[in-house]
CSV table of C-alpha atoms in Angstrom, one decimal:
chain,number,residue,atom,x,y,z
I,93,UNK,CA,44.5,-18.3,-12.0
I,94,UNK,CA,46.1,-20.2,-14.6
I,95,UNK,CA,45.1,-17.3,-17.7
I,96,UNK,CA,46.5,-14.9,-14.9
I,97,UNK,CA,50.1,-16.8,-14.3
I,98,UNK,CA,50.3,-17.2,-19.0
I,99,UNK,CA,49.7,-12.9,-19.0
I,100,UNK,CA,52.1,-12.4,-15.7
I,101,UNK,CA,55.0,-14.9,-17.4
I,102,UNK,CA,54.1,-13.0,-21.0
I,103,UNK,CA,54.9,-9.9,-19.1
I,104,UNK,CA,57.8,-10.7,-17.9
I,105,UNK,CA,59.5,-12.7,-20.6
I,106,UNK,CA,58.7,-9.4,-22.6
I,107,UNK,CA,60.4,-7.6,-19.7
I,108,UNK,CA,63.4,-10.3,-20.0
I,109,UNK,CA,63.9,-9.5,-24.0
I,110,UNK,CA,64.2,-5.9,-23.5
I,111,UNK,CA,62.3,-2.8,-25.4
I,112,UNK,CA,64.4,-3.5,-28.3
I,113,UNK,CA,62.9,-7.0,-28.8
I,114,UNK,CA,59.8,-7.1,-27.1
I,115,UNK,CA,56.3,-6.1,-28.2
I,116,UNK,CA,54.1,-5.9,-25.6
I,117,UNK,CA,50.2,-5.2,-26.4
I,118,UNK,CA,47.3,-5.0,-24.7
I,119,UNK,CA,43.7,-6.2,-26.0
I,120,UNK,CA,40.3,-4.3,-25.0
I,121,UNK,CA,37.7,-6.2,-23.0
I,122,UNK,CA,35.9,-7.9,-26.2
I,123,UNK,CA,33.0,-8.6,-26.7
I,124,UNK,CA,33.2,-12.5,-27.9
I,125,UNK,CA,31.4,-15.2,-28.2
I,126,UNK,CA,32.9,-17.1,-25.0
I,127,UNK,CA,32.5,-13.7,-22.8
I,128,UNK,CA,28.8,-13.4,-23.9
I,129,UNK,CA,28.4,-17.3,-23.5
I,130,UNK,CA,28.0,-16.8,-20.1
I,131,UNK,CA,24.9,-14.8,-18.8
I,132,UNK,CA,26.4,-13.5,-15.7
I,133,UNK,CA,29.4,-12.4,-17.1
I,134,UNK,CA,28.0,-11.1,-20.5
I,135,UNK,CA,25.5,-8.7,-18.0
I,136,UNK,CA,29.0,-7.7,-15.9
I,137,UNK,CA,30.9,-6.3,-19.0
I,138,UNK,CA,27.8,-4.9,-20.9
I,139,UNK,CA,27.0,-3.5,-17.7
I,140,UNK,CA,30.3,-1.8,-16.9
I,141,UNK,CA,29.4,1.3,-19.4
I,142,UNK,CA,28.1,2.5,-16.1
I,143,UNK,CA,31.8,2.6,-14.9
I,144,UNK,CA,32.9,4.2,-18.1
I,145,UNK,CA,34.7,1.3,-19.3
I,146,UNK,CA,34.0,0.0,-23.6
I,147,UNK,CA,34.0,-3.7,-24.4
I,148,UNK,CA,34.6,-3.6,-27.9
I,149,UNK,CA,33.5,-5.6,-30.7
I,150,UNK,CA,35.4,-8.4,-31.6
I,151,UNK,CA,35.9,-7.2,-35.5
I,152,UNK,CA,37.2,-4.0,-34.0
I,153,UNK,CA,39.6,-5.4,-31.5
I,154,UNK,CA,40.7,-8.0,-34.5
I,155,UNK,CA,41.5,-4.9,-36.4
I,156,UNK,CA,42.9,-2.5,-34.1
I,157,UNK,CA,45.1,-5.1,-33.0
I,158,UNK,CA,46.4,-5.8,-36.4
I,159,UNK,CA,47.3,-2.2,-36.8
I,160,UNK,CA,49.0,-2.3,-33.3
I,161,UNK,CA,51.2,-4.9,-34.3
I,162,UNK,CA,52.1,-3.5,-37.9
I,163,UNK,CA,53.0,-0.1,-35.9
I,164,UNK,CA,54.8,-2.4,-33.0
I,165,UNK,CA,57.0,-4.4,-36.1
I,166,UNK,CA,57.6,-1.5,-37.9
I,167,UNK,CA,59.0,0.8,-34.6
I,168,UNK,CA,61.0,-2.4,-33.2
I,169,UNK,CA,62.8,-2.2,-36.3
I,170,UNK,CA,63.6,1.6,-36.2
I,171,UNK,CA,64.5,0.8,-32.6
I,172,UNK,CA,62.6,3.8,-31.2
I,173,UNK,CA,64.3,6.2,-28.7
I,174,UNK,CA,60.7,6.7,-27.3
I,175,UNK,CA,60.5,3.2,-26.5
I,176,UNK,CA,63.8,3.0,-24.9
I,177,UNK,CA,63.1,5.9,-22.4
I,178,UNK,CA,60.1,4.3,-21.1
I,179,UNK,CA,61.7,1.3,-20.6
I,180,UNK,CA,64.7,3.3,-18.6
I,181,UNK,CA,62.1,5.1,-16.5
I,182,UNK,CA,60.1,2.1,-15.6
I,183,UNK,CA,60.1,-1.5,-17.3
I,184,UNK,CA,56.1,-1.6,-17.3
I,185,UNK,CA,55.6,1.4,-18.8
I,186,UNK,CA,56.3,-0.8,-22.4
I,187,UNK,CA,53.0,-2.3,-21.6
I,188,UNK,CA,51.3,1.3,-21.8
I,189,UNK,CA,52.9,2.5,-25.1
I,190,UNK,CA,50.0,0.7,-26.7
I,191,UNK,CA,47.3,-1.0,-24.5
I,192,UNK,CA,44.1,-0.8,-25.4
I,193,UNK,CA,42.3,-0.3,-22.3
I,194,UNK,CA,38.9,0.8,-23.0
I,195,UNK,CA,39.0,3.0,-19.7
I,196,UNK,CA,39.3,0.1,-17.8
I,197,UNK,CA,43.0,2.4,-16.6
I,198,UNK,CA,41.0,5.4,-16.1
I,199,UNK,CA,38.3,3.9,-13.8
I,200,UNK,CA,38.3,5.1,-10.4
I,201,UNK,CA,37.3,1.7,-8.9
I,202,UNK,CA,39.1,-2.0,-8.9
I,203,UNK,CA,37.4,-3.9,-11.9
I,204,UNK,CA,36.9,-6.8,-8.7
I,205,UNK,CA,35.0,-3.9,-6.9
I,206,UNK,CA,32.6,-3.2,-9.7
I,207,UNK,CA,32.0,-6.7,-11.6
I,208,UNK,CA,28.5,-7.1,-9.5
I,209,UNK,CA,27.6,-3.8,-9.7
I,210,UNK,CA,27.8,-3.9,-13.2
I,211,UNK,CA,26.0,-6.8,-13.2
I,212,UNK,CA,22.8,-5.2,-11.4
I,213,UNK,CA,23.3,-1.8,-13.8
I,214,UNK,CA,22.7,-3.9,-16.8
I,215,UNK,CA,20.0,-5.3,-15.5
I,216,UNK,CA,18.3,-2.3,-13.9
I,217,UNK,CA,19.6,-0.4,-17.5
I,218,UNK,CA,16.7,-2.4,-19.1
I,219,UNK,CA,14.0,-1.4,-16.9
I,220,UNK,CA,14.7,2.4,-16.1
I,221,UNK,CA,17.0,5.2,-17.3
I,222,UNK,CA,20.7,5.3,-17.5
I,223,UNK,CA,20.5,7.8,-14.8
I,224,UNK,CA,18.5,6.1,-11.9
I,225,UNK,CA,20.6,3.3,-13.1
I,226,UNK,CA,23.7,4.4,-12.0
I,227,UNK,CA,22.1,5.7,-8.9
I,228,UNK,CA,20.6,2.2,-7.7
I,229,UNK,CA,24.0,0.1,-9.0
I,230,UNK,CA,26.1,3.2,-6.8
I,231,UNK,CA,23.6,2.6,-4.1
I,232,UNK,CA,23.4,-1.4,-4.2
I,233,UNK,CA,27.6,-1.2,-4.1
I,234,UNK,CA,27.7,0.8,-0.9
I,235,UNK,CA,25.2,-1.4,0.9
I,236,UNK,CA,26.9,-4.6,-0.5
I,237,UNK,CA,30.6,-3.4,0.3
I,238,UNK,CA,29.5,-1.9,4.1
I,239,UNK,CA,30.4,-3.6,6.9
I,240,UNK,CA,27.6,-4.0,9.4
């Protein structure tokens, strides 16, 4: 709750400052050393390639986030029309200009709805094939979510 609240006030302080003096990124799901700490939730986001949705490395979300902000100083200083217009047309739509989302936008499920799925696709991804993988994690998902 707490990490939830920091992003939600982060959000909307960058809302408060405006597109002309906000810079609002997004990080991928990484793949770092406290995430894979944990055994449960290192098997949930390993496991949600089943989903289509890429934890990245943590040197590659170091970097690409580096080059994020370079582009995200340089455009705030040009004060981009682009920017400006999305801003107009919706406030949160700064947030999209660059997030890095890994597909975690483009998945057709809530991340809440899939974290234990994931969890049983990893491990089922060790023992079988990707495909009878995603057809036991499917399976397990619609008797776990069915109300009896």
């Amino acid at each position: 709750p707490n990490y939830a609240f920091a992003k939600l006030l982060q959000r909307l302080r960058a809302i408060a400052c405006g597109p002309a003096n906000a810079i609002a990124t997004i990080a991928p799901a990484s793949l770092t050393q406290s995430v894979m700490h944990n055994a449960m939730v290192r098997a949930g986001i390993l496991g949600c390639e089943t989903f289509g949705i890429v934890p990245f490395l943590p040197e590659t979300s170091n970097a690409l986030m580096t080059a994020l902000l370079v582009h995200d100083v340089r455009e705030l200083d040009s004060s981009s029309d682009r920017r400006q217009r999305a801003f107009r047309e919706h406030p949160m739509l700064v947030f999209q200009h660059s997030a890095v989302h890994g597909g975690t936008w483009r998945c057709a499920y809530k991340t809440s709805s899939t974290t234990k799925i994931s969890v049983v696709a990893f491990a089922l991804n060790k023992l079988t094939s990707p495909q009878v993988t995603a057809a036991a994690a499917l399976a397990a998902g619609a008797f776990a979510t069915a109300r009896l």
